[in-house]
Every structure is written in C-alpha cells, then in structure tokens.
Amino acid sequence: MIDYSYLAPPQEANNIVHSNDYIKHQEQEQGVRKIYETVVYDKFEMEKVKELKEEIKQQKILLNSDWKESDYLRMCYAGRFDKKEVIKKLLQHIAWRRTKIHHEINSNSEQFFKEGICYLLGRDKQFRPIIILNAHLIDQKKHDKEQIFKALSFLLGIVKKYMLIPGKVENWIFLLETNNIGCQGLQQKILEVLIDDLSTNFSGYLERMFVLNPSSGINFLWKQIKTFLNPETINKISFLQQKEFKQLQEFIEPNQLEQKFGGSQLNLKKFWPPYNLDLQDGYTKNNNGGNQKLDLRFQNIEEEEENDPYDQVDFNLNIFMKQQQQIYYVVSNKTQQDIKQDNKDEQELVQNSQEQLKKEDPQLESQQNNQKIILDEPEQPELQQQIIHKEEEKKQNILQTNQIKESTEQVILTERQKNCQQLVNDTEQNKLLTHDEQGFNSSGNKLNEESHAENMIIQQVDPVNNNKGCCSNCEIF
C-alpha cells in the first residue's frame, strides 16, 4: 500500500493569508465560499445549517461517524440552499461515502492511472493541486461511466486527504484535455461525471476547470449543459485552444506546467504513483534522510544494548575475583619485601652511624679497645659487672626490636585478614541473594558461622597458591 503523505504541500503554503472576499463573496443564495475550515460562517449560513440539522433529525437520516460541521454547509451550497435539493444531494453524498469501492483502488483504476488517462502534477500559484484528465485516451468500450467515476473518486480522495491545508488550500485546478475529439467520442457521460457527480461529493473544492482543445461538438454540447448549471459553476469553466494556453500561466507557473500545455516542465512519462514536483526525485520526502539517520542511531543503540557487558554477570564476577587475587598477591609480596628492606636499611643506618661517630671522635676506637682489655682482666669486678649489665641491656634491646618486628608483621597480617574477610562478606552476600531467588534461606548456618569471628581459626597462607583461603571458613578464592 502506498503512503501518499509525500504529496503534502510545501511549507510555504502555510504562509498564505486569504482576503475576506476570497474566503466568501456575495450574499445569501448567491454566495460563493472557497474556504470552509477554520473560519466563521455568516448569519445566513448558520441559519441554513441549523435548518438542515433539524431536517436531518426529522427524517432520521444517519450521518457518517466522520461527519464535520463544514460538511453541513457544503451540502447547503451543493443544493444552492434549496431544502429539497439539499436533502437530495445529502442522500447521494451519504451513499457515496458509505460505498467502500469508491475509496479503494482496484486493478482497473490503477491501470486507468498508469495509462495517463488521469494523473496529478504540479500546483498553481496558490499551491492548489492540478488534476489532469486526458479525455481523448478514454476507451469507450473499456471504460464506462461507473469506472471513470470510481477512479476519479479515489484520486480526488487522495488530493483531499494529503494535498490540502484546512483554511489555506482547500481547492484544486482541473485540466480537461479533449484533443479536438468530437462529441461522439467524448459523449455526455464524462461531463456528467465531472460536473454533476463530483460537484455533489466534492462540493466547493473546484477552483477552475480548463477544457483544452475543445472541438466544435464539445462547444455545442457545453451550450446545452450549462443551462442546467448555476452561474458560479459556469464561471469556473473556461475553454482554451492551444494558441490560448498562455492564459494558463495567469494561474500556474511555467515550471508547474508540462510543455504540452505551454509550460517548461518536461512531459510526464510515468504517471503512477503520483509525481511531486516539489521533491527531488518526485517521491521521497525531504526529511527521509533524517529519519534514516535516526533509525540508524536507534539501531546502533539496540546493538549496544545487546552487547551490554553487564548481561554476563557470572563471567564478570570471575574476572573480578582473579583481579583481586592478583592485587592481593602483589600487595602481600610487596609487604614482605618492604619488611626485609626496612631491616636492611636499619642495619645499614646503624653501621653508618657508628662509622660516622668514629670519624668525629677518634678516641672512641681506643675506648672500645680498652673495654676489651678490661673484659680480659678478671681482677676488676666492678668493670666486669658494668659490662655484664650492658650486655643484658643489649639483649633486651634486641628482644624489643624483635617484638616490634613481630607486631608489625601481625598488624600487616591483621589488615590482610580484614580485607580478605570483607571480600568474603561481599561474596557471601552475592551468593545469598542468588540463593534467595532460588528459594533458599538467606540466613543459613554458613552465614551464622562466619558472622562469629571469635570462632575462626586464622591461618597465614598464600591466597593464590592455596585454594583453601586465609582462614578455615574462607571461600573467596
């Protein structure tokens, strides 16, 4: 099914401002209205609409669900405000609207359009659509009056729905090309369809009709028909020979007219689907590129969502745990290395201090030698006691140093255990959430046991090479 929205008027059409005389001129029964939507009706029109509503109610006429206020007034103008004629037109119009085949395209109508018998092309200076009917191409044996009526009803329905703007563009131009065929070729049925049937079902939409290249027989037939038409309809119809085609440019720009009608636009060769001269290729809307980019952007977003890494929770958790193992291993090794390096630095510092003291006080070395000599002398008990006391103090200092080292290592180990325990708790919480979703009790024995830290037996192990963990109940690795 074709989307005919590409036939919409250009944006400039929204800038049209009509004069009051264009919207409606003359008064009462002689009035002529061209704009029915988004405008205020005069007193006479409102009275006639009220009378029609009362008559519809009295006769119990059922209207279509899509009936609008403007439809009442259009029927009044179609019947020229004569009550009986208005009701007659109303009933014909309701029957037409309820006949589905008049609003759908069939194979015969499509072929009717593809052969270029009737098609759409261009707009006039007021952005009113132009409908072209090549009457000389109608095959009398192949196309009867009903078929012509169905095809025109469908095509004008497209124009009404997609090519007009309420309050701005509510009319169209009709070009009827006869190509000098005689009255017998055209016959009266075509004019009946155009003037009678379409004026009833599309009342108020015709702006102008130009009958092009009429034969003498057509002129004679026209004189007979116009006696049954109202003056306003007669004034809308003009007859032009080819030498008079230039008059069309008073209403239509040359670039909106085909060359065969005196314009500059190339003669159309493909007639269906309808061609829009305002578009570069005639069929693609100007904003399609933006829509395609927008669709592509949404498609990229959908692809990103499909590749969302958070959809692979288990996989990411394993990677996270391995990273934590590596970080823990590096930090642990670095801590052991830092302790060794600190001990080494401390020894070097003591040695350097002693050497510095020797340089600053040369007598220190001699005093040390004297102390050694004194130690070798058993006959000096006081000095011996002092030496023994100093040796004990030295041992106590060494013991304190070792205790400090052990405390440092214990602090490091405690911090390591805290980090490990925190990871255990986080992991267990994730497990408990998973168990809850599967119907398990989240307050099981394992959690209760791990929540009592005093019952845990601490072991100093390598968390990477030992899969049992840092404590008896740890399962983080």
Coordinates of N, CA, C and O in Angstrom, one line a residue, residues 116 225 283 366:
G116 N -2.1 7.1 -17.9 CA -2.0 8.5 -18.0 C -3.3 9.2 -18.4 O -3.4 10.3 -18.8
I225 N -25.5 22.0 -21.8 CA -25.3 21.6 -20.4 C -25.4 22.8 -19.5 O -26.0 22.7 -18.4
Y283 N 9.3 11.5 -5.3 CA 8.6 10.5 -4.4 C 9.1 10.5 -3.0 O 8.4 10.1 -2.1
S366 N 89.7 3.8 70.7 CA 90.6 3.4 71.7 C 89.8 3.0 73.0 O 90.2 2.1 73.7

